């Protein structure tokens, strides 16, 4: 599972799988902190065993280079 | 805005509004911790200025008394 273009290529989404709710929540917090620092906010969906991360540049209601950079930075969190 | 029944009354949802991403994330963490303690996990959606909380008893693919109890407990977080 990697990032996917969705909604007519206006959004970039990836679903990360976990073994419980707590780990999904912890990952969401890390993504949230990263995005605070970068000043580019995702939409996050969290439930038992998953965290879905969604990027969009709301100002243009579509995707911008920044969204792809953020996606790569979120991927890097998994390696830390 | 209060809790609403959705998807043929199989889910209970409420959207909480905030003034930024960080506050929405902080609220989501509090809801997450409460639900860990109670052992009943919601689906959370977080973005700039909002946190949506969704309860369902997945085992019955519908609503159970516990979902309404959890909704009331989440409401109480706002008062703390």
CSV table of N, CA and C in Angstrom, one decimal:
chain,number,residue,atom,x,y,z
A,1,UNK,N,0.8,-1.2,0.0
A,1,UNK,CA,0.0,0.0,0.0
A,1,UNK,C,0.9,1.3,0.0
A,2,UNK,N,0.7,2.1,-1.0
A,2,UNK,CA,1.4,3.3,-1.0
A,2,UNK,C,0.4,4.5,-1.2
A,3,UNK,N,0.8,5.6,-1.4
A,3,UNK,CA,-0.1,6.8,-1.6
A,3,UNK,C,-0.9,6.6,-2.9
A,4,UNK,N,-2.1,7.0,-2.8
A,4,UNK,CA,-3.0,6.9,-4.0
A,4,UNK,C,-3.6,8.3,-4.3
A,5,UNK,N,-3.8,8.6,-5.6
A,5,UNK,CA,-4.5,9.8,-6.0
A,5,UNK,C,-6.0,9.4,-5.9
A,6,UNK,N,-6.7,10.4,-5.3
A,6,UNK,CA,-8.2,10.1,-5.2
A,6,UNK,C,-9.0,11.4,-5.5
A,7,UNK,N,-10.3,11.2,-5.7
A,7,UNK,CA,-11.2,12.3,-6.0
A,7,UNK,C,-10.7,13.1,-7.1
A,8,UNK,N,-10.6,12.5,-8.3
A,8,UNK,CA,-10.2,13.2,-9.5
A,8,UNK,C,-8.8,13.8,-9.4
A,9,UNK,N,-7.9,13.1,-8.7
A,9,UNK,CA,-6.5,13.6,-8.5
A,9,UNK,C,-6.5,14.9,-7.7
A,10,UNK,N,-7.4,15.1,-6.8
A,10,UNK,CA,-7.4,16.4,-6.0
A,10,UNK,C,-6.9,16.0,-4.6
A,11,UNK,N,-6.7,14.7,-4.3
A,11,UNK,CA,-6.2,14.4,-3.0
A,11,UNK,C,-5.2,13.2,-3.1
A,12,UNK,N,-4.3,13.2,-2.1
A,12,UNK,CA,-3.3,12.2,-2.0
A,12,UNK,C,-3.6,11.5,-0.7
A,13,UNK,N,-3.8,10.1,-0.7
A,13,UNK,CA,-4.2,9.4,0.5
A,13,UNK,C,-3.3,8.2,0.7
A,14,UNK,N,-3.1,7.8,1.9
A,14,UNK,CA,-2.5,6.6,2.2
A,14,UNK,C,-3.0,6.0,3.6
A,15,UNK,N,-3.3,4.8,3.6
A,15,UNK,CA,-3.8,4.1,4.8
A,15,UNK,C,-2.7,3.3,5.4
A,16,UNK,N,-2.3,3.6,6.7
A,16,UNK,CA,-1.3,2.9,7.4
A,16,UNK,C,-2.0,1.9,8.4
A,17,UNK,N,-1.5,0.7,8.4
A,17,UNK,CA,-2.1,-0.3,9.2
A,17,UNK,C,-1.4,-0.6,10.5
A,18,UNK,N,-2.1,-0.8,11.6
A,18,UNK,CA,-1.5,-1.1,12.9
A,18,UNK,C,-2.2,-2.2,13.6
A,19,UNK,N,-1.7,-2.7,14.7
A,19,UNK,CA,-2.2,-3.8,15.4
A,19,UNK,C,-3.3,-3.5,16.4
A,20,UNK,N,-3.5,-2.2,16.7
A,20,UNK,CA,-4.5,-1.8,17.7
A,20,UNK,C,-4.8,-0.3,17.5
A,21,UNK,N,-5.7,0.2,18.4
A,21,UNK,CA,-6.1,1.6,18.3
A,21,UNK,C,-5.0,2.5,18.7
A,22,UNK,N,-4.3,2.1,19.8
A,22,UNK,CA,-3.3,3.0,20.5
A,22,UNK,C,-2.2,3.3,19.5
A,23,UNK,N,-1.7,2.3,18.8
A,23,UNK,CA,-0.6,2.5,17.8
A,23,UNK,C,-1.0,3.4,16.7
A,24,UNK,N,-2.2,3.3,16.2
A,24,UNK,CA,-2.7,4.1,15.2
A,24,UNK,C,-2.8,5.6,15.7
A,25,UNK,N,-3.3,5.7,16.9
A,25,UNK,CA,-3.4,7.1,17.5
A,25,UNK,C,-2.0,7.7,17.7
A,26,UNK,N,-1.0,6.9,18.1
A,26,UNK,CA,0.3,7.4,18.3
A,26,UNK,C,0.9,7.9,17.0
A,27,UNK,N,0.7,7.1,16.0
A,27,UNK,CA,1.2,7.5,14.6
A,27,UNK,C,0.5,8.8,14.2
A,28,UNK,N,-0.8,8.9,14.4
A,28,UNK,CA,-1.5,10.1,14.0
A,28,UNK,C,-0.9,11.3,14.7
A,29,UNK,N,-0.5,11.2,16.0
A,29,UNK,CA,0.1,12.3,16.7
A,29,UNK,C,1.4,12.7,16.1
A,30,UNK,N,2.2,11.7,15.7
A,30,UNK,CA,3.5,12.0,15.1
A,30,UNK,C,3.3,12.7,13.8
A,31,UNK,N,2.3,12.3,13.0
A,31,UNK,CA,2.0,12.9,11.7
A,31,UNK,C,1.5,14.4,12.0
A,32,UNK,N,0.7,14.5,13.0
A,32,UNK,CA,0.1,15.8,13.4
A,32,UNK,C,1.2,16.8,13.7
A,33,UNK,N,2.2,16.3,14.5
A,33,UNK,CA,3.3,17.2,15.0
A,33,UNK,C,4.2,17.6,13.8
A,34,UNK,N,4.5,16.6,12.9
A,34,UNK,CA,5.3,16.9,11.7
A,34,UNK,C,4.6,18.0,10.9
A,35,UNK,N,3.3,17.8,10.8
A,35,UNK,CA,2.5,18.8,9.9
A,35,UNK,C,2.4,20.2,10.5
A,36,UNK,N,2.4,20.2,11.9
A,36,UNK,CA,2.4,21.5,12.6
A,36,UNK,C,3.7,22.2,12.2
A,37,UNK,N,4.8,21.5,12.3
A,37,UNK,CA,6.1,22.1,12.1
A,37,UNK,C,6.2,22.6,10.6
A,38,UNK,N,5.7,21.8,9.7
A,38,UNK,CA,5.7,22.1,8.3
A,38,UNK,C,4.7,23.1,7.9
A,39,UNK,N,3.7,23.3,8.7
A,39,UNK,CA,2.6,24.3,8.4
A,39,UNK,C,1.7,23.8,7.3
A,40,UNK,N,1.6,22.5,7.1
A,40,UNK,CA,0.7,22.0,6.0
A,40,UNK,C,-0.1,20.8,6.7
A,41,UNK,N,-1.4,21.1,6.8
A,41,UNK,CA,-2.2,20.2,7.6
A,41,UNK,C,-3.0,19.1,6.8
A,42,UNK,N,-2.9,17.9,7.3
A,42,UNK,CA,-3.6,16.8,6.6
A,42,UNK,C,-5.0,16.7,7.2
A,43,UNK,N,-5.8,15.8,6.6
A,43,UNK,CA,-6.9,15.2,7.3
A,43,UNK,C,-6.5,13.8,7.7
A,44,UNK,N,-6.8,13.5,8.9
A,44,UNK,CA,-6.4,12.2,9.4
A,44,UNK,C,-7.7,11.4,9.8
A,45,UNK,N,-7.7,10.1,9.5
A,45,UNK,CA,-8.8,9.3,10.0
A,45,UNK,C,-8.2,8.2,10.8
A,46,UNK,N,-8.6,8.0,12.0
A,46,UNK,CA,-8.0,7.0,12.9
A,46,UNK,C,-9.1,6.1,13.4
A,47,UNK,N,-8.8,4.8,13.4
A,47,UNK,CA,-9.7,3.8,14.1
A,47,UNK,C,-8.9,2.6,14.5
A,48,UNK,N,-9.6,1.6,14.9
A,48,UNK,CA,-8.9,0.4,15.4
A,48,UNK,C,-8.0,-0.1,14.2
A,49,UNK,N,-6.7,-0.1,14.4
A,49,UNK,CA,-5.8,-0.7,13.5
A,49,UNK,C,-5.4,0.1,12.2
A,50,UNK,N,-5.9,1.3,12.1
A,50,UNK,CA,-5.5,2.1,10.9
A,50,UNK,C,-5.5,3.6,11.2
A,51,UNK,N,-4.6,4.2,10.4
A,51,UNK,CA,-4.6,5.7,10.3
A,51,UNK,C,-4.5,6.1,8.9
A,52,UNK,N,-5.5,6.8,8.4
A,52,UNK,CA,-5.5,7.2,7.0
A,52,UNK,C,-5.1,8.7,7.0
A,53,UNK,N,-4.1,9.0,6.1
A,53,UNK,CA,-3.6,10.4,6.0
A,53,UNK,C,-3.9,10.9,4.6
A,54,UNK,N,-4.5,12.1,4.6
A,54,UNK,CA,-4.9,12.7,3.3
A,54,UNK,C,-4.4,14.1,3.2
A,55,UNK,N,-3.7,14.3,2.1
A,55,UNK,CA,-3.2,15.7,1.8
A,55,UNK,C,-3.9,16.3,0.7
A,56,UNK,N,-4.2,17.6,0.8
A,56,UNK,CA,-4.7,18.4,-0.3
A,56,UNK,C,-4.3,19.9,0.0
A,57,UNK,N,-4.1,20.6,-1.0
A,57,UNK,CA,-3.8,22.0,-0.8
A,57,UNK,C,-5.2,22.7,-1.0
A,58,UNK,N,-5.8,23.0,0.1
A,58,UNK,CA,-7.2,23.5,0.1
A,58,UNK,C,-7.4,24.8,-0.7
A,59,UNK,N,-6.4,25.6,-0.7
A,59,UNK,CA,-6.5,26.9,-1.4
A,59,UNK,C,-6.8,26.7,-2.9
A,60,UNK,N,-6.2,25.6,-3.4
A,60,UNK,CA,-6.4,25.4,-4.9
A,60,UNK,C,-7.4,24.2,-5.1
A,61,UNK,N,-7.9,23.6,-4.0
A,61,UNK,CA,-8.8,22.5,-4.0
A,61,UNK,C,-8.1,21.3,-4.9
A,62,UNK,N,-6.8,21.2,-4.7
A,62,UNK,CA,-6.2,20.2,-5.5
A,62,UNK,C,-4.8,19.9,-5.0
A,63,UNK,N,-3.9,19.3,-5.7
A,63,UNK,CA,-2.6,18.9,-5.3
A,63,UNK,C,-1.5,19.9,-5.8
A,64,UNK,N,-0.6,20.1,-4.9
A,64,UNK,CA,0.6,21.0,-5.1
A,64,UNK,C,1.8,20.2,-4.8
A,65,UNK,N,2.9,20.6,-5.2
A,65,UNK,CA,4.2,20.0,-4.9
A,65,UNK,C,4.4,19.7,-3.4
A,66,UNK,N,3.9,20.6,-2.6
A,66,UNK,CA,4.0,20.5,-1.1
A,66,UNK,C,3.3,19.2,-0.6
A,67,UNK,N,2.2,18.8,-1.2
A,67,UNK,CA,1.5,17.7,-0.8
A,67,UNK,C,2.4,16.4,-1.0
A,68,UNK,N,3.1,16.3,-2.1
A,68,UNK,CA,3.9,15.2,-2.3
A,68,UNK,C,5.2,15.2,-1.4
A,69,UNK,N,5.7,16.4,-1.1
A,69,UNK,CA,6.8,16.5,-0.2
A,69,UNK,C,6.3,16.0,1.2
A,70,UNK,N,5.1,16.4,1.6
A,70,UNK,CA,4.6,16.0,2.9
A,70,UNK,C,4.4,14.5,3.0
A,71,UNK,N,3.9,13.9,1.9
A,71,UNK,CA,3.7,12.5,1.8
A,71,UNK,C,5.0,11.7,2.0
A,72,UNK,N,6.1,12.2,1.4
A,72,UNK,CA,7.4,11.6,1.5
A,72,UNK,C,7.9,11.7,3.0
A,73,UNK,N,7.6,12.9,3.6
A,73,UNK,CA,8.0,13.1,5.0
A,73,UNK,C,7.3,12.1,5.9
A,74,UNK,N,6.0,11.9,5.7
A,74,UNK,CA,5.2,11.0,6.5
A,74,UNK,C,5.8,9.6,6.3
A,75,UNK,N,6.1,9.2,5.1
A,75,UNK,CA,6.7,7.9,4.9
A,75,UNK,C,8.0,7.7,5.7
A,76,UNK,N,8.7,8.8,5.8
A,76,UNK,CA,10.0,8.7,6.6
A,76,UNK,C,9.8,8.5,8.1
A,77,UNK,N,8.6,8.9,8.6
A,77,UNK,CA,8.3,8.7,10.0
A,77,UNK,C,8.3,7.2,10.3
A,78,UNK,N,7.9,6.4,9.3
A,78,UNK,CA,7.9,4.9,9.6
A,78,UNK,C,9.2,4.3,9.8
A,79,UNK,N,10.3,5.0,9.2
A,79,UNK,CA,11.6,4.5,9.3
A,79,UNK,C,12.3,4.9,10.6
A,80,UNK,N,11.7,5.9,11.3
A,80,UNK,CA,12.4,6.4,12.5
A,80,UNK,C,12.1,5.5,13.7
B,1,UNK,N,-24.8,21.9,17.3
B,1,UNK,CA,-24.4,20.6,16.7
B,1,UNK,C,-24.4,19.6,17.9
B,2,UNK,N,-25.1,18.5,17.7
B,2,UNK,CA,-25.1,17.5,18.7
B,2,UNK,C,-24.8,16.2,17.9
B,3,UNK,N,-24.9,15.1,18.6
B,3,UNK,CA,-24.7,13.8,18.0
B,3,UNK,C,-25.8,13.5,17.0
B,4,UNK,N,-25.5,12.9,15.9
B,4,UNK,CA,-26.5,12.6,14.9
B,4,UNK,C,-26.4,11.1,14.5
B,5,UNK,N,-27.5,10.5,14.2
B,5,UNK,CA,-27.6,9.2,13.7
B,5,UNK,C,-27.3,9.2,12.2
B,6,UNK,N,-26.4,8.3,11.7
B,6,UNK,CA,-26.1,8.3,10.3
B,6,UNK,C,-26.0,6.9,9.8
B,7,UNK,N,-26.0,6.8,8.4
B,7,UNK,CA,-25.9,5.5,7.7
B,7,UNK,C,-27.0,4.5,8.2
B,8,UNK,N,-28.2,4.9,8.1
B,8,UNK,CA,-29.3,4.1,8.4
B,8,UNK,C,-29.3,3.7,9.9
B,9,UNK,N,-29.0,4.8,10.7
B,9,UNK,CA,-28.9,4.6,12.2
B,9,UNK,C,-28.0,3.5,12.7
B,10,UNK,N,-26.9,3.3,11.9
B,10,UNK,CA,-25.9,2.3,12.3
B,10,UNK,C,-24.7,3.0,13.0
B,11,UNK,N,-24.7,4.3,12.9
B,11,UNK,CA,-23.5,5.1,13.4
B,11,UNK,C,-24.0,6.3,14.1
B,12,UNK,N,-23.2,6.7,15.1
B,12,UNK,CA,-23.5,7.9,15.9
B,12,UNK,C,-22.3,8.8,15.7
B,13,UNK,N,-22.6,10.0,15.2
B,13,UNK,CA,-21.5,11.0,14.8
B,13,UNK,C,-21.7,12.3,15.4
B,14,UNK,N,-20.6,13.0,15.8
B,14,UNK,CA,-20.6,14.4,16.1
B,14,UNK,C,-19.3,15.1,15.7
B,15,UNK,N,-19.5,16.2,15.1
B,15,UNK,CA,-18.3,17.0,14.7
B,15,UNK,C,-18.1,18.2,15.7
B,16,UNK,N,-16.9,18.2,16.3
B,16,UNK,CA,-16.5,19.2,17.2
B,16,UNK,C,-15.6,20.2,16.5
B,17,UNK,N,-15.9,21.5,16.6
B,17,UNK,CA,-15.1,22.6,15.9
B,17,UNK,C,-14.1,23.2,16.8
B,18,UNK,N,-13.0,23.5,16.2
B,18,UNK,CA,-11.8,24.2,16.9
B,18,UNK,C,-11.3,25.3,16.1
B,19,UNK,N,-10.3,26.1,16.6
B,19,UNK,CA,-9.8,27.2,15.9
B,19,UNK,C,-8.5,26.9,15.1
B,20,UNK,N,-8.0,25.7,15.2
B,20,UNK,CA,-6.8,25.3,14.5
B,20,UNK,C,-6.7,23.8,14.5
B,21,UNK,N,-5.6,23.4,13.9
B,21,UNK,CA,-5.3,21.9,13.8
B,21,UNK,C,-4.9,21.3,15.1
B,22,UNK,N,-4.1,22.1,15.8
B,22,UNK,CA,-3.5,21.6,17.1
B,22,UNK,C,-4.6,21.3,18.1
B,23,UNK,N,-5.5,22.2,18.3
B,23,UNK,CA,-6.6,22.0,19.3
B,23,UNK,C,-7.4,20.8,18.9
B,24,UNK,N,-7.7,20.6,17.6
B,24,UNK,CA,-8.5,19.5,17.1
B,24,UNK,C,-7.7,18.2,17.4
B,25,UNK,N,-6.4,18.2,17.2
B,25,UNK,CA,-5.6,17.0,17.5
B,25,UNK,C,-5.5,16.7,19.0
B,26,UNK,N,-5.4,17.8,19.8
B,26,UNK,CA,-5.4,17.6,21.2
B,26,UNK,C,-6.7,16.9,21.7
B,27,UNK,N,-7.8,17.4,21.2
B,27,UNK,CA,-9.1,16.8,21.6
B,27,UNK,C,-9.2,15.4,21.2
B,28,UNK,N,-8.7,15.1,20.0
B,28,UNK,CA,-8.7,13.7,19.5
B,28,UNK,C,-7.9,12.8,20.4
B,29,UNK,N,-6.8,13.3,20.9
B,29,UNK,CA,-6.0,12.5,21.8
B,29,UNK,C,-6.8,12.2,23.1
B,30,UNK,N,-7.5,13.2,23.6
B,30,UNK,CA,-8.2,13.0,24.8
B,30,UNK,C,-9.4,12.0,24.6
B,31,UNK,N,-10.0,12.1,23.5
B,31,UNK,CA,-11.1,11.1,23.1
B,31,UNK,C,-10.5,9.7,23.0
B,32,UNK,N,-9.3,9.7,22.4
B,32,UNK,CA,-8.6,8.4,22.2
B,32,UNK,C,-8.3,7.7,23.5
B,33,UNK,N,-7.8,8.6,24.4
B,33,UNK,CA,-7.4,8.0,25.8
B,33,UNK,C,-8.6,7.5,26.5
B,34,UNK,N,-9.7,8.3,26.5
B,34,UNK,CA,-10.9,7.9,27.1
B,34,UNK,C,-11.4,6.6,26.6
B,35,UNK,N,-11.3,6.4,25.3
B,35,UNK,CA,-11.9,5.2,24.6
B,35,UNK,C,-11.0,4.0,24.9
B,36,UNK,N,-9.7,4.3,25.0
B,36,UNK,CA,-8.8,3.2,25.5
B,36,UNK,C,-9.2,2.7,26.8
B,37,UNK,N,-9.4,3.6,27.7
B,37,UNK,CA,-9.8,3.2,29.1
B,37,UNK,C,-11.1,2.4,29.1
B,38,UNK,N,-12.0,2.9,28.3
B,38,UNK,CA,-13.4,2.3,28.2
B,38,UNK,C,-13.4,1.0,27.4
B,39,UNK,N,-12.3,0.8,26.6
B,39,UNK,CA,-12.3,-0.3,25.7
B,39,UNK,C,-13.3,-0.3,24.6
B,40,UNK,N,-13.7,0.9,24.2
B,40,UNK,CA,-14.7,1.0,23.0
B,40,UNK,C,-14.1,2.1,22.1
B,41,UNK,N,-13.7,1.7,20.9
B,41,UNK,CA,-12.9,2.5,20.1
B,41,UNK,C,-13.8,3.2,19.0
B,42,UNK,N,-13.6,4.5,18.8
B,42,UNK,CA,-14.3,5.2,17.8
B,42,UNK,C,-13.5,5.3,16.5
B,43,UNK,N,-14.1,5.9,15.5
B,43,UNK,CA,-13.3,6.3,14.4
B,43,UNK,C,-13.3,7.8,14.5
B,44,UNK,N,-12.1,8.4,14.4
B,44,UNK,CA,-11.9,9.8,14.5
B,44,UNK,C,-11.4,10.4,13.2
B,45,UNK,N,-11.9,11.6,12.9
B,45,UNK,CA,-11.4,12.3,11.7
B,45,UNK,C,-11.0,13.6,12.1
B,46,UNK,N,-9.8,14.0,11.8
B,46,UNK,CA,-9.2,15.2,12.3
B,46,UNK,C,-8.7,16.1,11.2
B,47,UNK,N,-9.0,17.3,11.1
B,47,UNK,CA,-8.4,18.2,10.2
B,47,UNK,C,-8.3,19.6,10.7
B,48,UNK,N,-8.0,20.6,9.9
B,48,UNK,CA,-7.9,21.9,10.4
B,48,UNK,C,-9.2,22.4,11.0
B,49,UNK,N,-9.3,22.6,12.3
B,49,UNK,CA,-10.5,23.1,12.9
B,49,UNK,C,-11.6,22.2,13.3
B,50,UNK,N,-11.4,20.9,13.1
B,50,UNK,CA,-12.5,20.0,13.4
B,50,UNK,C,-12.0,18.6,13.8
B,51,UNK,N,-12.8,18.0,14.7
B,51,UNK,CA,-12.6,16.6,15.0
B,51,UNK,C,-13.9,15.9,15.0
B,52,UNK,N,-14.1,14.9,14.1
B,52,UNK,CA,-15.3,14.2,14.0
B,52,UNK,C,-15.2,12.9,14.7
B,53,UNK,N,-16.1,12.6,15.6
B,53,UNK,CA,-16.1,11.3,16.4
B,53,UNK,C,-17.3,10.5,16.0
B,54,UNK,N,-17.0,9.2,15.7
B,54,UNK,CA,-18.0,8.3,15.2
B,54,UNK,C,-17.9,7.0,16.0
B,55,UNK,N,-19.1,6.7,16.6
B,55,UNK,CA,-19.2,5.4,17.3
B,55,UNK,C,-20.1,4.4,16.6
B,56,UNK,N,-19.6,3.1,16.7
B,56,UNK,CA,-20.4,2.0,16.2
B,56,UNK,C,-20.0,0.8,16.9
B,57,UNK,N,-20.9,-0.1,17.1
B,57,UNK,CA,-20.5,-1.4,17.7
B,57,UNK,C,-20.3,-2.3,16.5
B,58,UNK,N,-19.0,-2.5,16.1
B,58,UNK,CA,-18.7,-3.2,14.9
B,58,UNK,C,-19.2,-4.6,14.8
B,59,UNK,N,-19.2,-5.2,16.0
B,59,UNK,CA,-19.7,-6.6,16.1
B,59,UNK,C,-21.1,-6.8,15.6
B,60,UNK,N,-21.9,-5.8,15.8
B,60,UNK,CA,-23.3,-5.9,15.4
B,60,UNK,C,-23.6,-5.0,14.2
B,61,UNK,N,-22.5,-4.3,13.7
B,61,UNK,CA,-22.6,-3.4,12.6
B,61,UNK,C,-23.7,-2.4,12.8
B,62,UNK,N,-23.9,-2.0,14.1
B,62,UNK,CA,-24.9,-1.0,14.4
B,62,UNK,C,-24.7,-0.4,15.8
B,63,UNK,N,-25.7,0.1,16.3
B,63,UNK,CA,-25.6,0.8,17.6
B,63,UNK,C,-26.0,0.0,18.8
B,64,UNK,N,-25.3,0.2,19.9
B,64,UNK,CA,-25.6,-0.5,21.1
B,64,UNK,C,-25.6,0.6,22.2
B,65,UNK,N,-26.2,0.2,23.3
B,65,UNK,CA,-26.3,1.2,24.5
B,65,UNK,C,-24.9,1.8,24.7
B,66,UNK,N,-23.8,1.0,24.6
B,66,UNK,CA,-22.5,1.5,24.9
B,66,UNK,C,-22.1,2.7,24.1
B,67,UNK,N,-22.5,2.7,22.8
B,67,UNK,CA,-22.2,3.8,21.9
B,67,UNK,C,-22.8,5.1,22.5
B,68,UNK,N,-24.0,5.1,23.0
B,68,UNK,CA,-24.6,6.3,23.5
B,68,UNK,C,-23.9,6.7,24.8
B,69,UNK,N,-23.5,5.7,25.6
B,69,UNK,CA,-22.8,6.0,26.9
B,69,UNK,C,-21.5,6.7,26.5
B,70,UNK,N,-20.8,6.2,25.5
B,70,UNK,CA,-19.5,6.8,25.1
B,70,UNK,C,-19.7,8.2,24.6
B,71,UNK,N,-20.7,8.4,23.8
B,71,UNK,CA,-21.0,9.7,23.3
B,71,UNK,C,-21.2,10.7,24.4
B,72,UNK,N,-21.9,10.3,25.5
B,72,UNK,CA,-22.2,11.2,26.6
B,72,UNK,C,-20.8,11.5,27.3
B,73,UNK,N,-20.0,10.4,27.4
B,73,UNK,CA,-18.7,10.6,28.1
B,73,UNK,C,-17.8,11.6,27.3
B,74,UNK,N,-17.8,11.5,25.9
B,74,UNK,CA,-17.1,12.4,25.1
B,74,UNK,C,-17.6,13.8,25.3
B,75,UNK,N,-18.9,14.0,25.4
B,75,UNK,CA,-19.4,15.4,25.7
B,75,UNK,C,-18.9,15.9,27.0
B,76,UNK,N,-18.7,15.1,27.9
B,76,UNK,CA,-18.3,15.5,29.2
B,76,UNK,C,-16.8,16.0,29.2
B,77,UNK,N,-16.0,15.5,28.2
B,77,UNK,CA,-14.6,16.0,28.1
B,77,UNK,C,-14.6,17.5,27.8
B,78,UNK,N,-15.6,18.0,27.1
B,78,UNK,CA,-15.7,19.4,26.8
B,78,UNK,C,-15.8,20.3,28.0
B,79,UNK,N,-16.4,19.7,29.1
B,79,UNK,CA,-16.6,20.5,30.3
B,79,UNK,C,-15.4,20.4,31.2
B,80,UNK,N,-14.5,19.5,30.9
B,80,UNK,CA,-13.3,19.4,31.9
B,80,UNK,C,-12.3,20.5,31.6
